[in-house]
Every structure is written in C-alpha cells, then in structure tokens.
Coordinates of C-alpha atoms in Angstrom, one line a residue:
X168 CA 0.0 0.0 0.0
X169 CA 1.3 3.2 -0.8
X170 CA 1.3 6.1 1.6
X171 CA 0.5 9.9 0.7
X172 CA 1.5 12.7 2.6
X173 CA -0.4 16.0 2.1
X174 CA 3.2 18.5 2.0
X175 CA 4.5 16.1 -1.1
X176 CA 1.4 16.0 -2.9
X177 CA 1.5 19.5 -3.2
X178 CA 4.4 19.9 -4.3
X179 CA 4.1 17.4 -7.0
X180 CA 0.8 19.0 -8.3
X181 CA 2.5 22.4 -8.9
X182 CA 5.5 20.6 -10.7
X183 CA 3.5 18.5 -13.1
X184 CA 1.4 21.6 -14.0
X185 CA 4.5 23.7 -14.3
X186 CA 5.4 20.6 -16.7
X187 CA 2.6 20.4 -19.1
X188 CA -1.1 22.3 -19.7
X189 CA -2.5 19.1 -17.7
X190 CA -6.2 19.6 -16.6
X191 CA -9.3 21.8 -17.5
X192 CA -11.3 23.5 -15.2
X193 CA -15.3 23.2 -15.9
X194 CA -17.2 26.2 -16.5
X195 CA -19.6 28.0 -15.4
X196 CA -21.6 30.0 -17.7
X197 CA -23.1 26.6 -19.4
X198 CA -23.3 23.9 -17.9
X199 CA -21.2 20.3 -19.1
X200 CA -23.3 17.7 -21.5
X201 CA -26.1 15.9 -20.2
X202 CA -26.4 18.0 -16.8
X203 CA -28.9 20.3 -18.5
X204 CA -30.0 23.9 -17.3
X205 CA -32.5 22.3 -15.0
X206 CA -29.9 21.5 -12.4
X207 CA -29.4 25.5 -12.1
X208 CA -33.5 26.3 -11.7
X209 CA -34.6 28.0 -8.7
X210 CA -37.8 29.2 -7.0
X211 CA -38.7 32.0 -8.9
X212 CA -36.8 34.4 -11.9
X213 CA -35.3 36.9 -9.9
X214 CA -33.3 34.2 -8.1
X215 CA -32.2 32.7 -11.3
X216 CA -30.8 36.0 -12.7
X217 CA -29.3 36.9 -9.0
X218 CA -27.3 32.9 -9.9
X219 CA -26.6 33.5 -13.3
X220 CA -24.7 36.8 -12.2
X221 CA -23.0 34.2 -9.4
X222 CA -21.7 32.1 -12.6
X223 CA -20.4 35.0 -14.5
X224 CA -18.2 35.9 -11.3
X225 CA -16.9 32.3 -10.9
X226 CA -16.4 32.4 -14.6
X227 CA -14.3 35.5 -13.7
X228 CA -12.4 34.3 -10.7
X229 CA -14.1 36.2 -8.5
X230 CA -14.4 32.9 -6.2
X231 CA -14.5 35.1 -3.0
X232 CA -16.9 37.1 -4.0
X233 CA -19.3 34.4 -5.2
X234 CA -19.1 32.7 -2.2
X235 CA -20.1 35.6 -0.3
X236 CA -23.1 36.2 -2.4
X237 CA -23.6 32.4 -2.4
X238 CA -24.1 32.3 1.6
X239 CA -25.7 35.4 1.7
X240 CA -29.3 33.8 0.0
X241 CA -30.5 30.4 0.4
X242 CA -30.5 29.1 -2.9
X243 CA -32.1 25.5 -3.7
X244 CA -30.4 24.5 -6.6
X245 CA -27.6 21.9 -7.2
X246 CA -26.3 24.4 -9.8
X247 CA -25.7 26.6 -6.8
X248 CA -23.8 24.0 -4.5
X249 CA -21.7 23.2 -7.4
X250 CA -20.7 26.7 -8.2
X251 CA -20.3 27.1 -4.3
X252 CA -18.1 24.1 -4.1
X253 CA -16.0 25.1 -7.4
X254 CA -15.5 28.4 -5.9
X255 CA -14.4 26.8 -2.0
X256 CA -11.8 24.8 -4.4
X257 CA -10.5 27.1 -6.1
X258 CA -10.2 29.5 -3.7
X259 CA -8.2 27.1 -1.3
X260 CA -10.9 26.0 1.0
X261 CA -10.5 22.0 0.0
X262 CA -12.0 20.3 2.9
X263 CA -15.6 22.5 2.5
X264 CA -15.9 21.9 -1.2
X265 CA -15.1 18.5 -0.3
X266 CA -18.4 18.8 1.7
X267 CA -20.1 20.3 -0.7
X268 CA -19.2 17.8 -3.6
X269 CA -20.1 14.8 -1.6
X270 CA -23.7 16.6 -1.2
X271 CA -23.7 16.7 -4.7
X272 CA -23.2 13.2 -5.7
X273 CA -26.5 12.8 -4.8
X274 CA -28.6 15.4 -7.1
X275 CA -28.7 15.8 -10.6
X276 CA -25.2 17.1 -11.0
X277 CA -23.5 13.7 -9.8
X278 CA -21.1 13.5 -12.2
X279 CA -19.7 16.6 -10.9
X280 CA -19.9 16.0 -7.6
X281 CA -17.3 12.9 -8.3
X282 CA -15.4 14.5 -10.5
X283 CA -14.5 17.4 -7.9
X284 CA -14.3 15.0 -4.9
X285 CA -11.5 13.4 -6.9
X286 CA -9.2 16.2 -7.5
X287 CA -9.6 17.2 -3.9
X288 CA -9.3 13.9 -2.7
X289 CA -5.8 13.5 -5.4
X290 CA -4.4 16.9 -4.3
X291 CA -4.4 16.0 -0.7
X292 CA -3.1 12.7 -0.4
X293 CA -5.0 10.0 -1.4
X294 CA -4.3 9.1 -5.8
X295 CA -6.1 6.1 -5.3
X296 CA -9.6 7.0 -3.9
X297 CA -9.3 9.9 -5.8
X298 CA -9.0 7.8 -9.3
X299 CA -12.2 6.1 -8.2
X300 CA -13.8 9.3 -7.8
X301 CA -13.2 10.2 -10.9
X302 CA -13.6 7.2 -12.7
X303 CA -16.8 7.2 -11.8
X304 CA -17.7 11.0 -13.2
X305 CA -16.7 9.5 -16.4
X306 CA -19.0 6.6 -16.3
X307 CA -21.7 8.9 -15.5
X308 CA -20.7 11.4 -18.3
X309 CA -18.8 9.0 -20.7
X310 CA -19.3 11.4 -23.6
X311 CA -18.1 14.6 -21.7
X312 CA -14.1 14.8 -23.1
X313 CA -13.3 17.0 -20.7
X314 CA -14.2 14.6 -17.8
X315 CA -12.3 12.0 -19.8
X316 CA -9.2 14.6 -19.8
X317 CA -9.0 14.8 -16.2
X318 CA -9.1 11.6 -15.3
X319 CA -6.6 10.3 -18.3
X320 CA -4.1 13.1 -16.4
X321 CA -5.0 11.3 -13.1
X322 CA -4.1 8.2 -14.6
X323 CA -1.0 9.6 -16.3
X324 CA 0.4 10.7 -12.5
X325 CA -0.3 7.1 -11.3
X326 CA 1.7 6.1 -14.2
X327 CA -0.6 4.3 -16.0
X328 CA 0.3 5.9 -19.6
X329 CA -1.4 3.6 -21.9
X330 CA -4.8 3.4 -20.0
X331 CA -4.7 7.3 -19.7
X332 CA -3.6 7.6 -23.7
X333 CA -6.6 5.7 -24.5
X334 CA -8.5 8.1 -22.6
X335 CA -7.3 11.4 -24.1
X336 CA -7.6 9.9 -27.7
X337 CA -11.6 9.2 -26.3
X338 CA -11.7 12.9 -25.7
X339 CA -10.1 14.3 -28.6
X340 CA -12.2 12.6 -30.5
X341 CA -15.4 13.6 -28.6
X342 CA -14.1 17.4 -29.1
X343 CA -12.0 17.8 -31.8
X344 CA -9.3 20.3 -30.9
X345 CA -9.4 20.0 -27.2
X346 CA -6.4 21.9 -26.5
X347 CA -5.7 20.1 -23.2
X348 CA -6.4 16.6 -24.2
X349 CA -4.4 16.8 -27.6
X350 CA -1.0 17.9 -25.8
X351 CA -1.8 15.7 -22.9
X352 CA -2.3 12.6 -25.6
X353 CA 0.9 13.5 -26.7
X354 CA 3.0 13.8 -23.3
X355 CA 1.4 9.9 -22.7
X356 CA 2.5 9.0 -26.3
X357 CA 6.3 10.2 -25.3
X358 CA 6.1 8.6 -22.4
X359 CA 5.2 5.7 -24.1
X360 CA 8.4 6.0 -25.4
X361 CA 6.0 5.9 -28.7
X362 CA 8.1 9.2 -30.0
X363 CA 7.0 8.4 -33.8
X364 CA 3.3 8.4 -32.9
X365 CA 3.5 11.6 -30.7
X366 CA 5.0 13.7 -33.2
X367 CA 2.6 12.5 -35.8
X368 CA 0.2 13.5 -33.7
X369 CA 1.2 17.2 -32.6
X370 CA 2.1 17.6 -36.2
X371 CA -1.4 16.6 -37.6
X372 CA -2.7 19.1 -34.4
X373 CA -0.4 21.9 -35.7
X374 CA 1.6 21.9 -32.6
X375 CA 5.2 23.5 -33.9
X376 CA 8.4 21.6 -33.6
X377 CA 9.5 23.8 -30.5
X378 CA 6.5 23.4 -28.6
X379 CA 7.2 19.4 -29.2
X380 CA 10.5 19.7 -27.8
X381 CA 9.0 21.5 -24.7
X382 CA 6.5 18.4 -24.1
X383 CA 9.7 15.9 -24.9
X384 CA 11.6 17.8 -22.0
X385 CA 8.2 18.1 -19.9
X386 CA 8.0 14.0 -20.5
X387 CA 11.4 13.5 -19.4
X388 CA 11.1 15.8 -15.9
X389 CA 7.6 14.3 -15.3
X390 CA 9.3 10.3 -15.9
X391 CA 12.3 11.6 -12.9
X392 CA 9.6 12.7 -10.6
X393 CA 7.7 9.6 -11.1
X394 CA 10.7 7.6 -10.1
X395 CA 11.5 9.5 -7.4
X396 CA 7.9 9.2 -6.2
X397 CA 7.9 5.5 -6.9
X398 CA 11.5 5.2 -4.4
X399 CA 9.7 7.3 -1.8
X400 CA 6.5 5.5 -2.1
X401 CA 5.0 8.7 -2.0
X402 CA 2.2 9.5 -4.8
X403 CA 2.6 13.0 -6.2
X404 CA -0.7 14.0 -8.1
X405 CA -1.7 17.6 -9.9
X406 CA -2.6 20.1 -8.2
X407 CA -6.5 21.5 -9.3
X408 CA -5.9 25.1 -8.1
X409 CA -3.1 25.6 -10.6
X410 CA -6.0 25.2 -13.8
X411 CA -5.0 27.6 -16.7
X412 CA -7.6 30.1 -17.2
X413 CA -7.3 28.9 -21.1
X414 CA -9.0 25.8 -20.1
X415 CA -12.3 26.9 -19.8
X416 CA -14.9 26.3 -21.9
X417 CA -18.2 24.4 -22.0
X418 CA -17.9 21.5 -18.9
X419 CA -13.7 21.5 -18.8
X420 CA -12.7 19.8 -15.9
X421 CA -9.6 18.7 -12.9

C-alpha cells in the first residue's frame, strides 16, 4: 500500500502543471453535456438572474466574491452547491468543497460531484480514492471529453500511460481540438516511449516543432519525478488550483 502525505502532494501538483497544460477546469456559464439547465433552476426568476450573475463571477475568478453572495441567499439549486463548491476549491478551501461535492453526488449534478471529490481527494493525499472518484464521473458522463481529460491526467500521474492515452484519444475525438487533451495525448504517447506516434500526432494538431520539444523535456522531468515518487512510495498527483484560465470552456474539468 502506498502512503500519501499532504506536503508532497502538493508539491508534485504544482511541478506537473509547471510541466505540461495538464487539466481543464469546468465552466460555469453553461453547464457540461447531459447536466442540463434544469440543475441550475430555482424558485422563482429573480433568483435565477441573481445565480446566473454568481456564474459570471466564478467564470471571472471572482471565487470570493461568489461565495459571499452564495451564503448570503438560500438558494435551492444543485447548480448553486456546485458553483459554491467550485468556488471553496479554487479559492483554497479544499475540505468545504469536499463537503459540498459529496452533497452533490446525490442530485442531478452527480457526475460533478465525483469529479470534484477526486481532485480534492488526489491533491491532498490519497491518488487512489481519488482515481475512483473520478472514474466514476466519467461513467456517469462517458461522452463529456473533458471529464475524460482529467481523469486520463490522473491516470497519467499514477503512471498508467497507456490506459490514460486511450482516454485522451476518447476525448479528442469527442471534441476535436481539445487543446488540453491533444498535448496531454501526446506527453502519454512520449512517455510511451512511442516518440514516432507523438509527433505525428502534434504535427497533424499543428503543434510547432518547438513546442514538441518542450512536451519531450516536460516528459522526461515528469518520468524523474515519477521515479523519485515511486522510491519514496509517495504519490505526487496535480494540483487542481493551478488550472490555466485557457481551459475553460463548456464543462472542462480537474
């Protein structure tokens, strides 16, 4: 059994994201496939507009601020947990959202509420409950790519390269294009030590020659820190409050 510790986890997080654009965060001002607008209805229209203005500041950053409003009115909606326990996360407040997106598993936003459980559960110690977190967000939203991006990069930490390839290839193909998922199918085909494939792939993407070499440097620092994790016993995972703003979309995710 492998033992996490909180300190190294952290640490990891911030150098695999300083190695590659790894995870996408979901958004806000629509809500991911299959959830539906429903989830965000509440009692009456004035407290809908009052939450759509509470998306547009998430969607801004403004997580303090949202949360502040959030608490402020009793809102019914599971749209409103989420976008209070996306806003607790990224603001730093792990062990509330947690709360909050084990509340949520049980509403009509489930998928979510797994697949935020499992990156807080991954960036504070524990890869392996966190993997079954967020396997099961994707089984609930199989078709969502960005779902199957962030748990292909969980799986990709773990060192499990070819089960998480097959999962970015699932989402490129589900959304053409997807930024994250394209360089992250590449970084697991170089790891792969499947160099041929991956630059057949970044060059059919358009990704330049330069920004390959990056990802074949990126591959090679992310293989030493898997070692080293591997001699410590110590599972080092991505941290979900370092998600590039450029990630954001319709429903991107960890």
């Amino acid at each position: 059994m492998i033992f996490f510790k909180r300190t190294a986890i952290t640490i990891l997080y911030l150098s695999l994201c300083a190695l590659t654009a790894c995870s996408s965060a979901p958004t806000v001002s629509k809500v991911p496939v299959d959830s539906g607008e429903r989830c965000y209805a509440e009692s009456d229209k004035n407290r809908n507009v009052r939450l759509d203005l509470i998306r547009q500041q998430v969607a801004e950053g403004q997580y303090f601020s949202a949360i502040a409003h959030l608490e402020r009115e009793d809102f019914q909606s599971d749209g409103a947990r989420f976008l209070l326990a996306e806003s607790l996360r990224k603001s730093g407040q792990l062990d509330a959202a947690l709360t909050e997106y084990n509340t949520l598993k049980r509403g009509c936003l489930n998928a979510l509420g797994y697949l935020g459980a499992g990156k807080v559960l991954a960036v504070t110690g524990n890869l392996e409950q966190g993997l079954a977190e967020l396997k099961t967000a994707r089984d609930l939203l199989p078709t969502d790519a960005n779902i199957r991006n962030d748990y292909g990069f969980a799986l990709l930490a773990s060192g499990s390269f070819d089960t998480a390839r097959h999962e970015f290839m699932t989402a490129v193909e589900l959304q053409p294009g997807h930024p994250v998922a394209i360089r992250n199918l590449v970084l697991a085909l170089i790891l792969s030590s499947d160099t041929q494939t991956a630059w057949s792939v970044a060059e059919y993407h358009q990704i330049s020659v330069d920004d390959f070499q990056n990802l074949v440097v990126k591959a090679a620092q992310f293989r030493r820190n898997l070692s080293q994790n591997r001699a410590s016993r110590v599972a080092k995972v991505p941290a979900a409050n370092t998600e590039p703003t450029v990630l954001i979309r319709l429903g991107e995710t960890l």
